XYZ file of C-alpha atoms in Angstrom:
700
model
C 0.000 0.000 0.000
C 1.131 3.542 -0.608
C 2.493 5.732 2.161
C 0.097 8.521 1.216
C -3.668 8.603 0.785
C -4.472 5.716 -1.603
C -7.212 7.831 -3.191
C -4.369 9.664 -4.949
C -3.980 6.575 -7.122
C -7.720 6.293 -7.525
C -8.209 9.785 -8.852
C -5.130 10.311 -10.972
C -3.478 6.954 -11.609
C -6.252 4.484 -12.420
C -6.574 2.898 -15.820
C -10.157 2.611 -17.101
C -10.780 -1.135 -17.087
C -14.095 -0.590 -18.837
C -12.214 0.440 -21.943
C -10.979 -3.142 -22.179
C -14.426 -4.762 -22.158
C -14.609 -5.461 -25.852
C -11.451 -7.564 -25.606
C -12.752 -9.904 -22.906
C -13.372 -13.420 -24.220
C -16.959 -14.513 -23.742
C -18.222 -11.454 -21.854
C -21.995 -11.542 -22.047
C -23.353 -8.284 -23.386
C -19.964 -6.664 -23.919
C -20.774 -5.669 -27.469
C -23.912 -3.902 -26.271
C -22.211 -1.855 -23.565
C -22.902 1.833 -24.170
C -19.874 3.844 -25.133
C -18.665 6.302 -22.532
C -20.351 9.650 -22.761
C -23.459 8.487 -24.623
C -26.950 8.918 -23.223
C -27.512 11.134 -20.194
C -24.535 12.985 -18.772
C -22.527 10.504 -16.756
C -21.972 11.358 -13.085
C -18.294 12.042 -12.549
C -16.987 10.095 -9.537
C -15.583 12.255 -6.735
C -16.641 15.493 -8.449
C -18.891 16.753 -5.648
C -18.178 18.460 -2.362
C -19.736 17.780 1.027
C -23.081 16.002 0.481
C -26.299 17.423 1.872
C -27.593 15.692 4.956
C -25.826 12.920 6.901
C -22.265 12.040 5.973
C -19.339 10.290 7.627
C -15.953 11.952 7.989
C -12.424 11.478 9.271
C -11.406 11.698 12.910
C -8.160 12.950 14.423
C -7.390 12.790 18.146
C -9.047 16.130 18.881
C -12.234 15.058 17.088
C -12.380 11.824 19.085
C -11.874 13.583 22.407
C -14.629 16.064 21.556
C -17.154 13.390 20.520
C -20.621 13.917 21.971
C -23.633 12.275 20.289
C -25.703 15.352 21.021
C -23.383 17.744 19.193
C -21.711 15.594 16.512
C -23.336 16.379 13.137
C -25.893 13.784 12.067
C -24.825 11.309 14.751
C -28.283 9.669 15.088
C -28.419 9.202 11.312
C -25.102 7.338 11.224
C -25.884 4.592 13.734
C -26.245 0.911 12.939
C -28.781 -0.526 15.375
C -28.712 -4.017 13.843
C -26.679 -6.575 15.831
C -24.402 -8.907 13.888
C -26.336 -12.037 12.964
C -25.057 -15.451 13.984
C -24.159 -17.724 11.096
C -25.163 -21.355 10.840
C -22.658 -24.188 11.171
C -21.017 -25.520 7.995
C -22.828 -28.387 6.249
C -20.797 -29.811 3.390
C -23.699 -31.540 1.638
C -25.291 -28.222 0.624
C -22.104 -26.384 -0.291
C -21.675 -25.595 -3.960
C -18.345 -27.408 -3.499
C -18.783 -30.050 -0.756
C -15.004 -30.592 -0.536
C -14.171 -26.912 0.056
C -12.752 -26.155 3.522
C -15.067 -23.841 5.528
C -12.227 -22.806 7.888
C -10.672 -20.532 5.236
C -11.892 -16.969 5.817
C -12.222 -13.893 3.628
C -11.420 -10.314 4.557
C -11.893 -7.435 2.138
C -11.122 -3.715 1.967
C -13.632 -1.925 -0.236
C -14.105 1.568 -1.609
C -17.720 1.567 -0.520
C -18.595 4.846 -2.244
C -17.309 3.680 -5.648
C -19.039 5.648 -8.366
C -20.472 8.325 -6.074
C -19.966 11.975 -6.938
C -19.004 12.546 -3.299
C -15.461 11.945 -2.126
C -13.777 12.584 1.158
C -16.986 12.675 3.195
C -19.191 9.660 2.650
C -22.922 9.989 2.009
C -24.768 7.172 3.758
C -28.083 7.590 1.868
C -28.320 9.377 -1.464
C -29.906 9.851 -4.870
C -27.365 7.990 -7.023
C -28.359 4.950 -9.071
C -24.790 4.326 -10.219
C -22.981 3.704 -6.925
C -21.475 0.359 -5.976
C -23.198 -1.903 -3.479
C -22.226 -5.354 -2.226
C -24.486 -8.382 -2.782
C -22.062 -11.260 -2.129
C -21.989 -11.066 1.661
C -22.198 -14.851 1.985
C -18.448 -15.074 1.257
C -17.249 -12.206 3.471
C -16.192 -12.673 7.094
C -14.577 -9.269 7.697
C -15.563 -6.272 5.592
C -13.563 -3.055 5.847
C -13.930 0.404 4.378
C -11.001 1.774 2.369
C -10.766 5.474 1.627
C -9.546 8.521 3.467
C -12.085 11.017 4.759
C -11.768 14.720 5.428
C -12.342 15.811 9.022
C -15.913 16.711 9.895
C -14.926 20.241 10.778
C -13.738 20.809 7.199
C -16.568 20.776 4.630
C -15.211 19.913 1.210
C -15.010 22.507 -1.513
C -14.672 21.453 -5.135
C -13.642 23.787 -7.945
C -14.610 22.589 -11.432
C -14.958 19.070 -10.084
C -11.483 19.100 -8.532
C -10.641 18.988 -4.862
C -9.110 22.016 -3.185
C -5.592 21.421 -1.844
C -4.656 21.057 1.785
C -7.779 19.300 2.990
C -7.236 17.895 6.518
C -7.838 14.141 6.533
C -8.559 12.251 9.725
C -6.581 9.221 10.870
C -9.714 7.167 11.585
C -12.704 6.513 9.325
C -15.847 4.909 10.664
C -17.547 2.699 8.080
C -20.603 3.824 6.169
C -23.457 2.823 8.537
C -25.478 1.333 5.687
C -22.643 -1.047 4.892
C -22.425 -1.967 8.571
C -26.160 -2.697 8.550
C -25.807 -4.915 5.485
C -22.770 -6.701 6.915
C -24.562 -7.372 10.189
C -27.710 -8.670 8.502
C -25.510 -11.274 6.839
C -23.293 -12.100 9.823
C -20.104 -10.317 8.675
C -17.970 -7.916 10.696
C -17.772 -4.281 9.583
C -14.551 -2.431 10.376
C -13.407 1.123 9.830
C -9.919 2.313 8.984
C -6.842 3.733 10.741
C -4.455 5.293 8.218
C -1.094 6.661 9.223
C 0.541 8.954 8.135
C -1.655 12.026 8.297
C -0.537 15.631 8.884
C -1.494 15.544 12.575
C 0.448 14.826 15.762
C 0.854 11.058 16.269
C 1.598 11.509 19.966
C -1.799 13.147 20.459
C -3.365 9.694 20.104
C -1.018 8.164 22.687
C -1.574 10.471 25.672
C -1.928 8.358 28.812
C -3.772 9.490 31.913
C -2.437 9.098 35.417
C -4.680 6.083 36.054
C -3.130 4.237 33.091
C -6.048 4.799 30.726
C -5.762 6.197 27.205
C -8.468 8.851 26.663
C -8.379 8.532 22.859
C -8.794 4.749 23.114
C -11.766 5.243 25.416
C -13.344 7.531 22.836
C -12.618 5.040 20.050
C -14.531 2.445 22.045
C -17.352 4.905 22.627
C -17.778 5.706 18.949
C -17.556 2.014 17.989
C -20.389 1.161 20.333
C -22.465 4.232 19.508
C -22.227 3.881 15.730
C -22.491 0.090 15.910
C -19.465 -1.110 13.920
C -17.001 -3.831 14.920
C -13.440 -2.522 14.815
C -10.645 -1.099 12.675
C -8.133 -2.035 10.017
C -4.805 -0.623 11.214
C -2.683 0.657 8.326
C 0.419 1.909 10.160
C 2.549 2.744 7.133
C 4.921 5.562 8.004
C 7.847 5.126 10.334
C 7.568 6.305 13.917
C 10.136 6.075 16.722
C 10.776 2.980 18.819
C 9.299 4.777 21.830
C 6.157 5.672 19.868
C 5.603 2.140 18.563
C 5.901 0.744 22.094
C 3.400 3.306 23.348
C 1.111 2.474 20.434
C 1.210 -1.194 21.442
C 0.304 -0.226 25.019
C -2.533 1.882 23.612
C -3.903 -1.071 21.628
C -3.511 -3.493 24.536
C -5.535 -1.096 26.676
C -8.192 -0.786 23.970
C -8.529 -4.588 23.650
C -8.552 -5.083 27.427
C -11.292 -2.482 27.824
C -13.345 -3.650 24.830
C -12.499 -7.275 23.884
C -15.065 -7.139 21.063
C -13.144 -4.347 19.302
C -11.779 -6.295 16.308
C -8.365 -5.176 15.044
C -6.775 -6.346 11.820
C -3.271 -5.005 11.274
C -1.373 -4.573 8.036
C 2.097 -6.164 7.849
C 3.836 -2.805 7.583
C 5.384 -1.754 10.903
C 8.357 -3.346 12.646
C 7.345 -4.352 16.153
C 10.551 -3.084 17.805
C 11.749 -0.106 15.778
C 8.518 1.392 14.419
C 10.103 1.508 10.972
C 8.059 0.551 7.910
C 8.859 -3.077 7.152
C 7.005 -5.616 5.010
C 7.721 -9.252 5.801
C 5.234 -10.542 3.215
C 4.356 -13.554 5.356
C 3.568 -14.526 8.927
C 6.795 -14.780 10.897
C 7.985 -15.131 14.451
C 8.629 -11.387 14.388
C 5.357 -9.939 13.092
C 3.187 -12.466 14.927
C 4.180 -10.538 18.071
C 1.632 -7.955 16.884
C -1.053 -10.389 18.027
C 0.096 -9.913 21.623
C -0.544 -12.683 24.112
C -3.784 -14.406 25.155
C -3.961 -12.307 28.322
C -2.795 -9.087 26.598
C -3.955 -9.167 22.950
C -3.142 -6.498 20.386
C -4.267 -7.410 16.845
C -6.781 -10.163 16.132
C -5.309 -10.879 12.693
C -2.670 -9.764 10.200
C -3.139 -8.720 6.569
C -0.013 -10.052 4.836
C 1.524 -7.748 2.268
C 0.973 -8.781 -1.354
C 4.550 -9.797 -2.099
C 4.157 -13.178 -0.395
C 3.958 -14.632 -3.901
C 5.889 -12.079 -5.932
C 7.286 -13.352 -9.244
C 10.782 -12.673 -7.954
C 11.699 -12.921 -4.313
C 8.305 -14.110 -3.056
C 8.637 -14.680 0.694
C 6.180 -17.564 1.002
C 4.848 -18.688 -2.363
C 2.750 -21.573 -1.010
C 2.031 -19.934 2.391
C 3.500 -22.961 4.180
C 6.033 -20.850 6.094
C 3.265 -18.552 7.320
C 1.161 -21.461 8.476
C 4.111 -23.110 10.239
C 5.039 -19.872 12.030
C 1.469 -19.376 13.248
C 1.213 -22.957 14.507
C 4.554 -22.635 16.276
C 3.206 -19.534 18.016
C 0.124 -21.454 19.151
C -2.168 -19.742 16.621
C -4.591 -20.976 13.978
C -3.185 -19.611 10.678
C -6.672 -19.401 9.127
C -7.834 -17.197 12.024
C -4.848 -14.868 12.295
C -3.364 -14.809 8.781
C -4.886 -13.209 5.667
C -2.811 -13.318 2.470
C -3.315 -10.093 0.527
C -4.493 -10.095 -3.100
C -4.267 -6.740 -4.932
C -7.302 -6.138 -7.145
C -7.051 -2.365 -7.352
C -4.369 -2.711 -9.996
C -4.813 -6.389 -10.868
C -8.543 -6.769 -11.483
C -9.241 -10.376 -12.481
C -5.503 -10.953 -13.045
C -3.639 -9.979 -9.881
C -0.054 -11.032 -9.480
C -0.978 -13.074 -6.400
C -2.670 -16.426 -7.078
C -4.421 -17.656 -3.944
C -5.986 -20.322 -6.146
C -2.593 -22.009 -6.362
C -2.911 -22.940 -2.669
C -6.695 -23.113 -2.216
C -9.705 -24.730 -3.818
C -11.996 -27.740 -3.591
C -10.094 -30.602 -1.990
C -7.103 -28.323 -1.222
C -7.383 -26.684 2.222
C -5.567 -23.346 2.130
C -2.788 -22.836 4.692
C -4.091 -19.353 5.619
C -7.085 -17.164 4.921
C -7.224 -14.525 2.174
C -7.718 -10.725 2.030
C -8.952 -8.823 -1.022
C -7.733 -5.288 -1.584
C -10.338 -3.106 -3.354
C -12.659 -5.672 -4.894
C -14.818 -2.685 -5.941
C -12.229 -1.256 -8.355
C -13.786 -2.868 -11.438
C -17.033 -1.017 -10.734
C -15.203 2.224 -9.985
C -13.341 2.110 -13.269
C -16.627 1.516 -15.062
C -17.942 4.620 -13.326
C -14.992 6.679 -14.515
C -15.692 5.442 -18.024
C -19.336 6.529 -17.694
C -20.666 2.999 -18.245
C -22.429 2.587 -14.893
C -24.520 5.715 -15.491
C -26.930 3.663 -17.655
C -29.013 0.591 -16.837
C -27.354 -1.395 -19.632
C -23.909 -0.442 -18.409
C -24.791 -1.394 -14.846
C -26.033 -4.759 -16.108
C -22.655 -5.339 -17.760
C -20.780 -4.543 -14.565
C -23.174 -6.629 -12.466
C -22.257 -9.476 -14.811
C -18.575 -8.813 -14.127
C -19.284 -8.752 -10.376
C -20.972 -12.109 -10.660
C -17.958 -13.600 -12.423
C -15.615 -12.108 -9.848
C -17.447 -13.738 -6.937
C -19.021 -16.836 -8.515
C -16.389 -17.716 -11.126
C -16.016 -17.326 -14.889
C -19.277 -19.165 -15.675
C -21.201 -16.990 -13.205
C -22.266 -20.185 -11.410
C -20.571 -21.005 -8.071
C -21.252 -24.695 -8.664
C -18.917 -24.597 -11.679
C -16.384 -22.036 -10.414
C -12.710 -22.288 -11.283
C -10.573 -20.813 -14.049
C -11.193 -22.004 -17.582
C -7.797 -20.886 -18.871
C -4.379 -21.195 -17.189
C -2.965 -17.994 -15.728
C -0.336 -16.481 -17.984
C 2.033 -13.578 -17.215
C 2.438 -10.675 -17.386
C -0.112 -10.043 -14.633
C -1.943 -6.778 -13.907
C -2.603 -6.646 -17.650
C -5.714 -7.784 -19.533
C -7.348 -7.135 -16.176
C -10.918 -7.943 -17.238
C -10.064 -11.421 -18.489
C -12.097 -13.401 -15.993
C -11.357 -16.690 -17.781
C -8.073 -16.892 -15.833
C -9.817 -16.186 -12.515
C -11.253 -18.862 -10.182
C -13.971 -16.809 -8.519
C -14.148 -16.298 -4.759
C -16.648 -19.185 -4.536
C -13.800 -21.502 -5.549
C -11.836 -20.632 -2.382
C -14.432 -19.660 0.229
C -17.468 -21.656 1.322
C -20.798 -19.890 1.362
C -21.832 -18.640 4.832
C -25.420 -18.120 5.934
C -27.425 -16.283 8.627
C -30.590 -18.278 7.812
C -31.150 -20.167 11.060
C -34.832 -19.404 11.575
C -37.997 -18.213 9.880
C -39.019 -15.794 8.511
C -36.893 -15.545 5.386
C -38.014 -12.897 2.937
C -36.472 -11.021 0.035
C -37.602 -8.549 -2.602
C -34.096 -8.742 -4.150
C -33.216 -5.317 -2.777
C -29.476 -4.726 -3.343
C -29.373 -1.242 -1.805
C -29.473 0.835 -4.990
C -31.800 1.429 -7.914
C -33.048 3.771 -10.615
C -36.652 3.394 -9.408
C -38.531 1.849 -6.483
C -41.631 -0.333 -6.341
C -43.996 -1.276 -3.530
C -46.247 -4.309 -4.087
C -45.612 -3.984 -7.804
C -46.488 -0.281 -8.070
C -43.830 2.201 -9.179
C -43.549 4.719 -6.333
C -40.279 6.359 -7.352
C -38.903 7.162 -10.788
C -35.429 8.457 -9.967
C -32.212 7.059 -8.564
C -31.496 6.210 -4.954
C -28.806 4.440 -2.931
C -28.702 3.071 0.603
C -26.684 -0.090 1.246
C -28.427 -0.479 4.609
C -31.826 -0.982 2.992
C -30.702 -4.114 1.124
C -32.334 -7.429 1.939
C -30.214 -10.214 3.365
C -28.231 -11.633 0.476
C -29.086 -14.725 -1.500
C -26.615 -17.430 -0.532
C -25.637 -18.134 -4.149
C -25.697 -15.856 -7.211
C -26.523 -17.829 -9.102
C -26.180 -21.547 -8.412
C -28.419 -23.054 -11.066
C -29.068 -26.452 -12.606
C -30.729 -27.111 -15.939
C -31.268 -24.495 -18.618
C -32.336 -21.563 -16.469
C -30.322 -18.332 -16.744
C -30.761 -15.822 -13.906
C -29.860 -12.127 -13.985
C -30.481 -9.152 -11.721
C -33.085 -7.003 -13.496
C -33.366 -3.253 -12.972
C -36.336 -2.730 -15.304
C -39.072 -3.651 -12.822
C -39.549 -4.952 -9.292
C -42.194 -6.117 -6.852
C -40.869 -4.486 -3.695
C -37.490 -2.796 -4.298
C -35.432 -1.559 -7.251
C -34.695 -4.969 -8.808
C -36.122 -8.370 -9.585
C -34.602 -11.608 -10.856
C -35.101 -12.260 -14.561
C -35.303 -15.978 -15.424
C -34.861 -17.380 -18.901
C -35.433 -21.096 -19.551
C -36.464 -23.788 -17.103
C -34.430 -25.226 -14.260
C -33.391 -25.029 -10.616
C -32.152 -21.958 -8.748
C -30.732 -22.546 -5.261
C -31.558 -19.553 -3.039
C -30.811 -20.058 0.658
C -28.457 -22.248 2.681
C -30.303 -22.834 5.967
C -30.336 -24.704 9.248
C -33.879 -24.214 10.465
C -36.998 -25.917 11.676
C -40.477 -24.735 12.628
C -43.098 -25.778 15.143
C -45.792 -25.154 12.533
C -46.015 -25.582 8.799
C -43.917 -23.216 6.683
C -46.044 -20.854 4.587
C -44.619 -19.992 1.167
C -45.463 -16.861 -0.844
C -43.684 -16.149 -4.146
C -44.547 -13.200 -6.424
C -43.632 -13.706 -10.070
C -44.341 -12.603 -13.635
C -44.522 -14.766 -16.739
C -43.492 -18.102 -15.234
C -45.519 -21.192 -16.177
C -44.661 -23.231 -13.076
C -42.886 -22.860 -9.729
C -41.950 -25.691 -7.381
C -40.428 -25.167 -3.955
C -37.430 -27.396 -3.284
C -36.518 -28.475 0.251
C -33.226 -30.181 0.980
C -33.660 -31.893 4.338
C -30.627 -32.098 6.564
C -31.306 -35.789 7.232
C -31.615 -36.621 3.502
C -29.330 -34.174 1.666
C -28.852 -36.258 -1.472
C -32.342 -35.467 -2.778
C -34.520 -32.388 -3.146
C -38.121 -32.665 -1.924
C -40.158 -30.800 -4.535
C -43.502 -29.166 -3.612
C -45.572 -27.560 -6.421
C -46.876 -24.084 -5.670
C -50.336 -22.983 -6.750
C -50.985 -19.673 -8.444
C -53.671 -17.030 -8.526
C -53.407 -14.662 -11.456
C -53.534 -10.918 -11.090
C -52.484 -7.855 -13.002
C -48.727 -7.450 -12.879
C -47.478 -10.020 -10.385
C -48.980 -13.450 -9.748
C -49.018 -14.963 -6.279
C -47.652 -18.508 -5.944
C -48.341 -20.103 -2.569
C -47.944 -23.351 -0.722
C -46.939 -24.893 2.573
C -44.469 -27.396 3.979
C -45.085 -29.472 7.101
C -41.687 -29.310 8.749
C -42.598 -31.640 11.668
C -39.400 -30.948 13.557
C -37.088 -31.856 10.675
C -34.317 -29.453 9.763
C -34.179 -27.696 6.405
C -30.665 -27.364 4.952
C -31.388 -25.599 1.649
C -34.269 -23.873 -0.128
C -34.497 -23.842 -3.933
C -36.993 -23.040 -6.678
C -37.645 -24.996 -9.874
C -39.255 -22.787 -12.493
C -40.639 -23.150 -15.994
C -40.862 -20.530 -18.709
C -39.382 -17.054 -19.008
C -40.292 -14.411 -16.467
C -39.275 -12.720 -13.229
C -39.186 -13.359 -9.520
C -40.234 -10.380 -7.423
C -40.506 -11.772 -3.903
C -39.817 -14.942 -1.956
C -41.317 -15.033 1.547
C -41.154 -17.997 3.932
C -42.690 -17.854 7.426
C -44.439 -19.989 9.970
C -48.084 -20.494 9.087
C -50.555 -18.394 11.030
C -50.803 -14.710 11.715
C -48.491 -12.555 9.539
C -45.785 -10.519 11.234
C -47.591 -7.211 10.765
C -46.166 -4.487 13.017
C -48.272 -2.048 14.983
C -48.845 1.421 13.584
C -45.743 3.539 14.323
C -45.898 6.379 16.835
C -44.154 9.715 17.294
C -43.822 10.463 13.578
C -42.610 14.016 12.859
C -41.353 15.919 9.830
C -39.263 19.098 9.859
C -37.776 21.380 7.242
C -33.996 20.915 6.930
C -33.121 23.519 4.320
C -33.624 24.817 0.807
C -32.507 22.512 -2.023
C -33.459 24.957 -4.799
C -36.057 24.644 -7.565
C -38.987 24.308 -5.195
C -37.341 21.404 -3.363
C -36.632 21.162 0.358
C -34.447 18.922 2.445
C -36.582 17.244 5.106
C -35.798 15.471 8.354
C -38.036 12.795 9.888
C -38.101 11.128 13.310
C -40.306 8.572 15.112
C -40.313 6.003 17.896
C -38.582 2.656 17.413
C -40.763 -0.409 17.913
C -39.708 -3.959 18.716
C -42.048 -5.640 16.203
C -40.613 -3.794 13.165
C -37.428 -4.530 11.243
C -37.590 -1.397 9.086
C -39.532 1.668 8.013
C -40.558 3.282 4.705
C -41.062 7.052 4.453
C -43.580 8.144 1.810
C -44.815 11.429 0.355
C -48.556 11.656 -0.341
C -50.073 14.059 -2.869
C -52.786 14.463 -5.473
C -50.632 12.718 -8.072
C -50.084 9.674 -5.881
C -47.513 8.209 -3.525
C -43.751 8.754 -3.728
C -41.281 6.571 -1.826
C -38.573 8.688 -0.177
C -36.505 6.039 1.556
C -36.145 3.025 3.858
C -34.194 2.818 7.107
C -33.770 0.620 10.174
C -33.345 3.439 12.680
C -35.618 6.153 14.111
C -34.532 9.063 11.901
C -34.357 9.744 8.174
C -33.093 12.620 6.035
C -34.805 13.076 2.665
C -32.729 14.991 0.142
C -34.297 17.528 -2.263
C -37.989 16.629 -1.900
C -40.224 18.276 -4.499
C -43.047 19.814 -2.466
C -45.222 19.928 -5.559
C -45.736 16.234 -4.825
C -47.448 17.055 -1.543
C -46.763 18.165 2.014
C -48.339 15.115 3.624
C -46.087 12.218 4.608
C -46.543 8.683 5.839
C -44.438 6.241 7.814
C -45.029 2.514 7.384
C -43.261 -0.186 9.419
C -42.658 -3.701 8.113
C -41.894 -6.999 9.771
C -39.491 -9.822 9.054
C -41.866 -11.410 6.527
C -42.318 -8.013 4.773
C -45.912 -7.549 5.941
C -46.610 -3.866 6.417
C -48.241 -1.851 9.186
C -50.983 0.691 8.841
C -49.490 4.112 8.049
C -49.090 7.034 10.398
C -49.273 10.542 8.933
C -47.497 13.848 9.461
C -47.746 17.194 7.659
C -44.966 19.640 6.830
C -45.463 23.210 7.976
C -43.017 25.787 6.640
């Protein structure tokens, strides 16, 4: 990693991977990708200043010491109130690769605002259809944010789309709360970032009180708990003195002793004794000291620098030395060691080949860390491709091949061509890439009913409720995404599945199905005291069967036909399964014909999980947005029977969806008051049943 803000590379040094699309063998739809600059004006990534409404920002020591939820801008809007879900135990019989080792973990550092016009201060909820969101959470154990952020006291000014010089960056970034919400829904950790150097006083972080406490560490713990994230990635990548590095270790030991749940992953970049920058490119007796001791821990894991498998001078080409060093230190190498793979420059063809030491039937010696898996999308944004629905479809296809393998099917992952140097060239050639599903087993939070999805991926160019279009412009909010499908897309037969932006039943997307066959949706470990009620909303399909893989008979799928009632737009397909105390290990659909899936809802039979009508709903003016539009702020009372809330505008022309959140506040950007000054709040439960609305009126 660079010793300065990595966004320097992102904004001035990146090569537009999208320009290479036409040379990718077998890329579906590549020939149809719109040329850059055609159609509507493409949003220019990082061209905007401070966003309106809630945004995250960087923190230096003085900012941390001054933290007060009551005075910190937008603090209530930046909280994740969703606890991290527990994941079910591995069950090889329903893995896409039954002989893949579930002990190998995945960590990733992601530019979570890839494609956004805002840079330096991160907008949690916005109006951008082109931004990157994550939908492959089932492979991620530790997700981390990767980008510097300007201090909150320094709103960003842009001149002709370029940043003004001398902007003061913080050392610490908290993660985008929407990404923390999505990570927690799916059982992954969400960690922020510590980046050193910055032009602030390093010793200011290390001040120790007379009682032995570290005030900055106490504040770091306070903000972690208040904002609801899980820890930090420590990128200590500029030399400090031996005295400072020792004090820093004391600081971290104190932090871990005070808050054992504060997860710390450290980059292999700082010598334990001298404080000098030093990359060992493997786990060693020396850098494993950064883990501390069982009674005085420091880091929980280490991100090994990329050169572990360098073409010349690779320190540990098969990772056997790293594994042996960890074992000798009494550590599990798959828990404490993550071998770095550089995708920011390498795309599908990084220099590092974790697939040479991992795969079905080949347990990897360590775990793996991805650096900037979002870069492919970001480069497409620079090229202008992701500003159109067709362009986004192309890059969603590339995403699918990155995570699920070159066929787009995790059941058939693995490279279809041998890797050939030189690497970090031909970076969109996914045929030489295994896919993450070839190294990492699918994880799942699906341990109980209800399970429900409208295929919400946290971004869209429109929004639909119960099949009705209630928004016709772009929006983004990673936190609003449904829990992820376990596989995207593990299919059998002739069916081809794609994420479809053109219409939806209850979000901004649906699944388009072409041809008949089986689509595996959820890896589960669940039972029910009652029958399981099934409700699927679909268009155009001639048949739908629900497939149950029982844990006690995993070699066969128990198929149950669903019955349909036709209606305008979306048909309802329903059925039931008598679970009788047996455990369900996988849920699949077998479909006939061409059409779309809009919703899959599974719950215990009986009364739907319909929340009570919300209380305390208020709306207030939050500023002029120009052109007859106003920024608005909403608040209400949280209720235990709701998992989320929709905010709606009501007027003579109909209903407009403004946004969805899982907390008790919402900021709506640039609301056109010509659409009405009456607003509604609707709560929904875990099976997506909706409450009666509560109303509020805006008075200016």
